[in-house]
Amino acid sequence: MHELQRVIELDSGAQRGADQGGSHSQLVPPDAMRAVEEQLVVVIPCMNETRRVIEGVLSGIPHDCLIILVSNSARTPVDRYEIEVQSLEQFCRSAERPAIAIHQRDPGLAAAVKAAGMPELIDDEGLVRTGKGEAMLIGMAMAAMTGRRYLGYVDADNYVPGAVNEYCKAYAAGLHLASADSPYSMVRISWHSKPKLRDGRLFFSRRGRSSEVTNMFLNRLVAEYSGFGTEVIATGNAGEHALSLELGMRMRLAGGFAVEPFEYVELFEQFGGVLPVVATQVLPHSVPVLQIETRNPHFHDNKGEDHVKGMRMQALNVLYHSPVALPAVREAILEFMVSEGALAPGQEPPRERIYPPVGSLSFGTFLDALSSEATSFRQVGRVLADIDRHPVG
Amino acid sequence: MHELQRVIELDSGAQRGADQGGSHSQLVPPDAMRAVEEQLVVVIPCMNETRRVIEGVLSGIPHDCLIILVSNSARTPVDRYEIEVQSLEQFCRSAERPAIAIHQRDPGLAAAVKAAGMPELIDDEGLVRTGKGEAMLIGMAMAAMTGRRYLGYVDADNYVPGAVNEYCKAYAAGLHLASADSPYSMVRISWHSKPKLRDGRLFFSRRGRSSEVTNMFLNRLVAEYSGFGTEVIATGNAGEHALSLELGMRMRLAGGFAVEPFEYVELFEQFGGVLPVVATQVLPHSVPVLQIETRNPHFHDNKGEDHVKGMRMQALNVLYHSPVALPAVREAILEFMVSEGALAPGQEPPRERIYPPVGSLSFGTFLDALSSEATSFRQVGRVLADIDRHPVG
C-alpha cells in the first residue's frame, strides 16, 4: 500500500523522458497514459442525474476509454434511462466513440445474471438488486467481456468535467506505474477538497464526513497488526477508483455503499495485503494500491445527512464482520456505532451482502442471454460484437 | 468572427487523423496542440487570492506553456506577493518549469515602463496604474520579450484547476485552427455555466450578469451595420482569451475592466472586423476570432454586485465613445445606463483609458530597466536571459 501521492500538473508535457521527473516526483509520459487509456473501461453507475450533468461527465472521459453506463434511474413516469441513452448516443455520435449502456433493473439482465451463475445478485422481485455495489459488479462483468485490461469507476453526479478527466488521467498514470510491478493493481482517488454550502457560503472541505470515519477504522486495523499508528489509508470510501481486471475478476464485491471500503477488507482477507494474516488466495504477485490526491475539487450534489450516515455504517459493518478485524477494532466500532445512535447497546451490526468474484460468471452464457433478453442493453458501435468469451483473468 | 463552437471532449485521443472529426466537429490532434502550447505564454493577473487557489490554477496550466504572474496583491501588513512568488517557485521546482513574476506597483516597473515609452500607464504616485487592463498590458509586454508567438490570459480566482486546463487546451486548439488562416488570431472563451449561491442552494447559471449586457450591445452594434439581428458575439467580457502576439502588439488595450470588451471595439475600429468601416490600420490578413464554449463550470469567488455593475458600465463606456458606435446604439446605451441609475439623465458616460499598442514600447530599454530597478521582478529559470530585443510583431 502506497502513501498518498499528489498530482502536481494536470498536463506534464510531452517533451521530457519518463525518468526526468523532479527528484520527488514521477512523470508518466502521454504515450504511456494513452496506452493504458486504450485498455481502460470506464464504468459510470448512474441514478437519476440530470442530462446536463451526465453530458458533462461523458465529456470528461478521455476519448480512448470505453464508456459503460450502468443505470438505476427511474423509468416511470418519465423514462429517465431512455433520456440517458439518448444523451450517450448523441455524445458518442459527435465524438465518434463507442459505448455500452444497461439498466440495472432490466428483467433480461437478471435472467442473464442467473443463467451465468450468480443467483446471489437477484432479489425477491427476480431483478438484480438495487445498490451501488451491485451496479459496479454488473459494470465489471460487462467490462470483462470487452477484452480490455483495466476498469475505472466514475460517479455520475459530478459537476466538474475537468475533475472526471483528471480522475481518468490519474487512473492511467497510476495503473501504468503499478503495472510495472504486478498484473494486479489498484488506483484510488483522494479528492483535494469538496465544496460545501455552510451558512450560505461556500467552504472547501478537505475531508468527507464518511471517509474520515472509514479511514480511521481501516488505519486502526492496520495499526493493530503492525503495532504502529498510521494514516496510510486515505481512500477507504473512494468512489473513484480503478483496477486491473486481472485483480477485479478475483475479488469479491460487497453490495450497496459497502462496496468501496470492502475492497480494502477483501485485499486484506483474500490477498494478505499489509496484514500478516493467512490469505485464502495466494497470488504470485503483490497487489500495489496507489492512492492519488487529485487537484480538482470534488463537486457534486449534496445527498443529505442520512446518505452519509448510511455509507459510514455500511463501511463499518463489513469491517466489523471481517475475520481480519481484531477484537480491539471490533470493540471500537461497536462503541462508535452506539454513540452515533446507529446501534442499540448489545446489538451486533448487520451484515452486508458479499458477492462471489465476477470471474466466476459464465461469460458466454451471460452475453447470449443479455443479447437476447435484455431490452435495455444498448451498444453504440457494437463493442461486444466479437466478444472474448474467455475474458481477462 | 466565428459562431460559438462547443467542446465535445476534453481529450479527443491521439489515434485519429486531424481530418477525421465528426461531420460537425473539428479535431485538433495532441501534437498540434502541443506545438501551440510550446509557443504559448499564459499571463495570470492576480490580486489577493489565497495560496490554495493560486496553486490550483498553476497546476492546471499545461507544462509547455510559460507562466507569467502579474500581481497587484497587498504587500502590507503581510506581503502577499512574496507568498505568491513562493507558491510559484515551489510549483515550478516540483514541475521543473520556468516562470516569471512581477508586481504591478513596483516602482522599478514604473520606471521601466516610462523609459520604454509609455508614460500613459503611470499614475500620480509615479506607479503603474492599478486595474486589470493595466496588468494585462504589463503581462503582454513581458510575453513579447520571451520570443513566444501566443499569449493567453487566465484569471487567478478560479476554484477549478480542470477548467483552467480546459481554457488553455481551448486556446491551443483555437489558435491552431485560426493560425491556418492568418498570423492574427484570437480565441475567446464562453464558459458553460457559473455556479452561484441562490437562497442557500447552488444554481448553475448559463449567463454572467455582466456578459449578458455587454454582448447585447456589441451584437446590437453589429446588427446596426449589417441590418440583421445577431447573437454572434458571446464573449464580450471574456476574461479568458488568447491571441497571437502579432495581433496583440498592434492592438490598443483599455484600462480596468474595459479591457476585454474594448478588444472587440478595437478590432472593429482599427482592423475593420465585421463592420464595413474604414479601418485605420490595413492588415494584409483578416483577424479570425474563435469563440469556444468550454465544458467546465466557471467557478470563482463572488466579487459582489458592485463589481459586476462596474464591469458592465466600463464596457458600455468604451462602446459609447467609440467612433464606430452608431447613434441608435449610443442612444440605447444612454437609456440603459440611466435606467440602471449609473448615469444622471443628460450626462455623458465617462471615458475609459485607452493605451497605445504594446508594440510601441522600446523593449531593450524596458528589459534593462526592469532587470536593474524592479525588485519584485522574478524569473524561475531565467526565461528572459537571452531576450529577443526585437520581439514578435
Short mmCIF file of N, CA and C in Angstrom, two decimals, chain B residues 225-319:
data_model
loop_
_atom_site.label_atom_id
_atom_site.label_comp_id
_atom_site.label_asym_id
_atom_site.label_seq_id
_atom_site.Cartn_x
_atom_site.Cartn_y
_atom_site.Cartn_z
N TYR B 225 -25.04 47.71 -38.35
CA TYR B 225 -24.27 47.80 -39.59
C TYR B 225 -24.78 46.84 -40.65
N SER B 226 -25.10 45.63 -40.19
CA SER B 226 -25.43 44.59 -41.17
C SER B 226 -26.90 44.61 -41.55
N GLY B 227 -27.70 45.20 -40.68
CA GLY B 227 -29.14 45.17 -40.94
C GLY B 227 -29.79 43.86 -40.52
N PHE B 228 -29.01 42.98 -39.91
CA PHE B 228 -29.59 41.72 -39.43
C PHE B 228 -29.32 41.55 -37.94
N GLY B 229 -30.37 41.26 -37.20
CA GLY B 229 -30.18 40.96 -35.78
C GLY B 229 -29.25 39.77 -35.63
N THR B 230 -28.45 39.78 -34.60
CA THR B 230 -27.48 38.71 -34.45
C THR B 230 -27.17 38.46 -32.99
N GLU B 231 -26.72 37.24 -32.68
CA GLU B 231 -26.21 36.95 -31.35
C GLU B 231 -24.81 36.37 -31.47
N VAL B 232 -24.13 36.76 -32.55
CA VAL B 232 -22.84 36.13 -32.84
C VAL B 232 -21.82 36.35 -31.73
N ILE B 233 -21.86 37.52 -31.09
CA ILE B 233 -20.87 37.79 -30.04
C ILE B 233 -21.35 37.23 -28.70
N ALA B 234 -20.63 36.24 -28.22
CA ALA B 234 -21.00 35.57 -26.97
C ALA B 234 -19.92 35.76 -25.91
N THR B 235 -18.88 36.51 -26.25
CA THR B 235 -17.70 36.55 -25.38
C THR B 235 -17.18 37.98 -25.18
N GLY B 236 -18.10 38.94 -25.08
CA GLY B 236 -17.70 40.34 -24.95
C GLY B 236 -16.83 40.62 -23.73
N ASN B 237 -17.16 39.96 -22.62
CA ASN B 237 -16.41 40.20 -21.39
C ASN B 237 -15.41 39.10 -21.08
N ALA B 238 -15.13 38.22 -22.03
CA ALA B 238 -14.32 37.03 -21.73
C ALA B 238 -13.00 37.38 -21.06
N GLY B 239 -12.89 37.10 -19.77
CA GLY B 239 -11.59 37.25 -19.09
C GLY B 239 -10.60 36.25 -19.65
N GLU B 240 -11.11 35.09 -20.01
CA GLU B 240 -10.27 34.05 -20.58
C GLU B 240 -10.24 34.20 -22.09
N HIS B 241 -9.10 34.62 -22.58
CA HIS B 241 -8.95 34.72 -24.03
C HIS B 241 -7.47 34.67 -24.38
N ALA B 242 -7.21 34.39 -25.63
CA ALA B 242 -5.82 34.26 -26.09
C ALA B 242 -5.71 34.89 -27.46
N LEU B 243 -4.50 35.24 -27.83
CA LEU B 243 -4.31 35.84 -29.15
C LEU B 243 -2.87 35.66 -29.61
N SER B 244 -2.67 35.81 -30.91
CA SER B 244 -1.29 35.78 -31.39
C SER B 244 -0.65 37.10 -31.00
N LEU B 245 0.63 37.05 -30.64
CA LEU B 245 1.29 38.31 -30.25
C LEU B 245 1.43 39.25 -31.44
N GLU B 246 1.45 38.70 -32.64
CA GLU B 246 1.48 39.57 -33.82
C GLU B 246 0.25 40.47 -33.85
N LEU B 247 -0.86 39.94 -33.40
CA LEU B 247 -2.06 40.78 -33.27
C LEU B 247 -1.97 41.66 -32.03
N GLY B 248 -1.62 41.03 -30.91
CA GLY B 248 -1.60 41.75 -29.64
C GLY B 248 -0.73 43.00 -29.67
N MET B 249 0.41 42.88 -30.32
CA MET B 249 1.35 44.01 -30.34
C MET B 249 0.79 45.21 -31.10
N ARG B 250 -0.20 44.97 -31.95
CA ARG B 250 -0.78 46.05 -32.76
C ARG B 250 -2.05 46.64 -32.15
N MET B 251 -2.55 46.01 -31.08
CA MET B 251 -3.83 46.45 -30.52
C MET B 251 -3.64 47.43 -29.37
N ARG B 252 -4.46 48.44 -29.33
CA ARG B 252 -4.52 49.26 -28.13
C ARG B 252 -5.30 48.47 -27.08
N LEU B 253 -4.93 48.64 -25.83
CA LEU B 253 -5.68 47.99 -24.75
C LEU B 253 -6.33 49.07 -23.88
N ALA B 254 -7.49 48.73 -23.34
CA ALA B 254 -8.16 49.67 -22.43
C ALA B 254 -7.77 49.34 -21.00
N GLY B 255 -7.96 50.30 -20.10
CA GLY B 255 -7.66 50.07 -18.70
C GLY B 255 -8.80 49.41 -17.96
N GLY B 256 -8.52 48.95 -16.75
CA GLY B 256 -9.55 48.40 -15.86
C GLY B 256 -10.30 47.24 -16.46
N PHE B 257 -11.60 47.17 -16.18
CA PHE B 257 -12.42 46.08 -16.70
C PHE B 257 -12.97 46.38 -18.08
N ALA B 258 -12.60 47.53 -18.63
CA ALA B 258 -13.00 47.82 -20.01
C ALA B 258 -12.15 47.02 -20.99
N VAL B 259 -11.07 46.40 -20.48
CA VAL B 259 -10.08 45.80 -21.37
C VAL B 259 -10.66 44.74 -22.31
N GLU B 260 -11.48 43.84 -21.75
CA GLU B 260 -11.95 42.75 -22.60
C GLU B 260 -12.96 43.19 -23.65
N PRO B 261 -14.04 43.91 -23.29
CA PRO B 261 -14.96 44.36 -24.36
C PRO B 261 -14.28 45.31 -25.35
N PHE B 262 -13.31 46.09 -24.85
CA PHE B 262 -12.66 47.03 -25.78
C PHE B 262 -11.90 46.29 -26.87
N GLU B 263 -11.48 45.06 -26.61
CA GLU B 263 -10.79 44.32 -27.67
C GLU B 263 -11.68 44.17 -28.90
N TYR B 264 -12.96 43.93 -28.67
CA TYR B 264 -13.88 43.87 -29.82
C TYR B 264 -13.97 45.22 -30.51
N VAL B 265 -14.15 46.26 -29.69
CA VAL B 265 -14.27 47.61 -30.24
C VAL B 265 -13.02 47.95 -31.06
N GLU B 266 -11.87 47.59 -30.50
CA GLU B 266 -10.60 47.87 -31.17
C GLU B 266 -10.50 47.11 -32.50
N LEU B 267 -10.95 45.86 -32.49
CA LEU B 267 -10.93 45.10 -33.75
C LEU B 267 -11.81 45.79 -34.79
N PHE B 268 -12.96 46.28 -34.35
CA PHE B 268 -13.85 47.00 -35.28
C PHE B 268 -13.19 48.29 -35.76
N GLU B 269 -12.67 49.05 -34.80
CA GLU B 269 -12.14 50.39 -35.12
C GLU B 269 -10.90 50.33 -36.00
N GLN B 270 -9.96 49.50 -35.57
CA GLN B 270 -8.65 49.54 -36.21
C GLN B 270 -8.54 48.60 -37.40
N PHE B 271 -9.24 47.48 -37.30
CA PHE B 271 -9.00 46.45 -38.30
C PHE B 271 -10.24 46.12 -39.11
N GLY B 272 -11.28 46.90 -38.96
CA GLY B 272 -12.47 46.65 -39.75
C GLY B 272 -13.36 45.58 -39.15
N GLY B 273 -12.82 44.41 -39.03
CA GLY B 273 -13.62 43.34 -38.45
C GLY B 273 -14.87 43.10 -39.27
N VAL B 274 -15.95 42.83 -38.62
CA VAL B 274 -17.20 42.57 -39.35
C VAL B 274 -17.86 43.86 -39.82
N LEU B 275 -17.36 45.00 -39.33
CA LEU B 275 -18.03 46.25 -39.68
C LEU B 275 -17.38 46.88 -40.91
N PRO B 276 -18.18 47.35 -41.84
CA PRO B 276 -17.64 47.94 -43.06
C PRO B 276 -17.19 49.38 -42.80
N VAL B 277 -16.37 49.58 -41.80
CA VAL B 277 -15.87 50.94 -41.53
C VAL B 277 -14.47 51.05 -42.11
N VAL B 278 -14.03 52.29 -42.26
CA VAL B 278 -12.67 52.49 -42.77
C VAL B 278 -11.71 52.21 -41.62
N ALA B 279 -10.98 51.14 -41.73
CA ALA B 279 -10.05 50.77 -40.66
C ALA B 279 -8.84 51.68 -40.72
N THR B 280 -8.34 52.04 -39.54
CA THR B 280 -7.18 52.93 -39.51
C THR B 280 -5.89 52.17 -39.82
N GLN B 281 -5.88 50.88 -39.55
CA GLN B 281 -4.74 50.07 -39.97
C GLN B 281 -5.26 49.06 -40.98
N VAL B 282 -4.57 48.94 -42.07
CA VAL B 282 -4.99 47.91 -43.01
C VAL B 282 -4.03 46.74 -42.88
N LEU B 283 -4.57 45.63 -42.43
CA LEU B 283 -3.74 44.46 -42.25
C LEU B 283 -3.78 43.61 -43.52
N PRO B 284 -2.66 42.94 -43.81
CA PRO B 284 -2.65 42.11 -45.01
C PRO B 284 -3.46 40.81 -44.83
N HIS B 285 -3.93 40.57 -43.61
CA HIS B 285 -4.71 39.37 -43.35
C HIS B 285 -5.94 39.73 -42.52
N SER B 286 -6.93 38.88 -42.56
CA SER B 286 -8.09 39.08 -41.70
C SER B 286 -7.73 38.63 -40.28
N VAL B 287 -8.61 38.94 -39.33
CA VAL B 287 -8.38 38.56 -37.94
C VAL B 287 -9.48 37.58 -37.50
N PRO B 288 -9.21 36.27 -37.62
CA PRO B 288 -10.24 35.32 -37.17
C PRO B 288 -10.40 35.38 -35.65
N VAL B 289 -11.64 35.48 -35.20
CA VAL B 289 -11.94 35.43 -33.77
C VAL B 289 -12.76 34.17 -33.51
N LEU B 290 -12.16 33.20 -32.83
CA LEU B 290 -12.91 31.98 -32.49
C LEU B 290 -13.49 32.12 -31.08
N GLN B 291 -14.73 31.73 -30.94
CA GLN B 291 -15.37 31.74 -29.62
C GLN B 291 -15.66 30.29 -29.24
N ILE B 292 -15.17 29.88 -28.10
CA ILE B 292 -15.28 28.46 -27.72
C ILE B 292 -15.99 28.32 -26.38
N GLU B 293 -17.05 27.53 -26.39
CA GLU B 293 -17.74 27.25 -25.12
C GLU B 293 -17.11 26.02 -24.50
N THR B 294 -16.57 26.21 -23.30
CA THR B 294 -15.90 25.10 -22.63
C THR B 294 -16.90 24.29 -21.82
N ARG B 295 -16.44 23.14 -21.34
CA ARG B 295 -17.31 22.20 -20.65
C ARG B 295 -17.41 22.44 -19.16
N ASN B 296 -16.32 22.90 -18.58
CA ASN B 296 -16.30 23.04 -17.14
C ASN B 296 -17.10 24.24 -16.67
N PRO B 297 -17.65 24.15 -15.48
CA PRO B 297 -18.25 25.34 -14.90
C PRO B 297 -17.17 26.35 -14.55
N HIS B 298 -17.50 27.62 -14.66
CA HIS B 298 -16.57 28.68 -14.27
C HIS B 298 -16.89 29.04 -12.83
N PHE B 299 -16.05 28.58 -11.94
CA PHE B 299 -16.39 28.59 -10.54
C PHE B 299 -15.38 29.46 -9.80
N HIS B 300 -15.80 30.65 -9.48
CA HIS B 300 -14.87 31.56 -8.81
C HIS B 300 -15.56 32.29 -7.68
N ASP B 301 -14.77 33.09 -6.99
CA ASP B 301 -15.28 33.84 -5.85
C ASP B 301 -16.30 34.87 -6.34
N ASN B 302 -17.30 35.10 -5.52
CA ASN B 302 -18.30 36.11 -5.85
C ASN B 302 -17.79 37.47 -5.40
N LYS B 303 -17.54 38.34 -6.37
CA LYS B 303 -16.95 39.64 -6.05
C LYS B 303 -18.02 40.69 -5.71
N GLY B 304 -19.28 40.29 -5.74
CA GLY B 304 -20.33 41.22 -5.31
C GLY B 304 -20.97 41.99 -6.46
N GLU B 305 -22.09 42.58 -6.16
CA GLU B 305 -22.93 43.25 -7.15
C GLU B 305 -22.24 44.50 -7.72
N ASP B 306 -21.54 45.23 -6.86
CA ASP B 306 -20.88 46.47 -7.30
C ASP B 306 -19.84 46.17 -8.38
N HIS B 307 -19.09 45.08 -8.13
CA HIS B 307 -18.07 44.67 -9.07
C HIS B 307 -18.68 44.42 -10.45
N VAL B 308 -19.79 43.70 -10.45
CA VAL B 308 -20.45 43.37 -11.71
C VAL B 308 -20.94 44.63 -12.40
N LYS B 309 -21.56 45.51 -11.64
CA LYS B 309 -22.09 46.73 -12.20
C LYS B 309 -20.97 47.59 -12.78
N GLY B 310 -19.87 47.65 -12.04
CA GLY B 310 -18.71 48.41 -12.51
C GLY B 310 -18.21 47.88 -13.84
N MET B 311 -18.10 46.53 -13.94
CA MET B 311 -17.63 45.91 -15.17
C MET B 311 -18.52 46.26 -16.34
N ARG B 312 -19.82 46.15 -16.06
CA ARG B 312 -20.82 46.37 -17.10
C ARG B 312 -20.71 47.79 -17.64
N MET B 313 -20.61 48.74 -16.71
CA MET B 313 -20.60 50.14 -17.13
C MET B 313 -19.32 50.47 -17.88
N GLN B 314 -18.19 49.92 -17.46
CA GLN B 314 -16.94 50.20 -18.16
C GLN B 314 -16.99 49.68 -19.59
N ALA B 315 -17.64 48.55 -19.78
CA ALA B 315 -17.81 48.01 -21.13
C ALA B 315 -18.62 48.97 -21.99
N LEU B 316 -19.69 49.48 -21.39
CA LEU B 316 -20.57 50.37 -22.16
C LEU B 316 -19.90 51.73 -22.42
N ASN B 317 -19.08 52.17 -21.49
CA ASN B 317 -18.37 53.44 -21.70
C ASN B 317 -17.51 53.39 -22.97
N VAL B 318 -16.74 52.31 -23.12
CA VAL B 318 -15.87 52.27 -24.30
C VAL B 318 -16.67 52.13 -25.58
N LEU B 319 -17.76 51.41 -25.51
CA LEU B 319 -18.59 51.23 -26.71
C LEU B 319 -19.23 52.58 -27.09
#
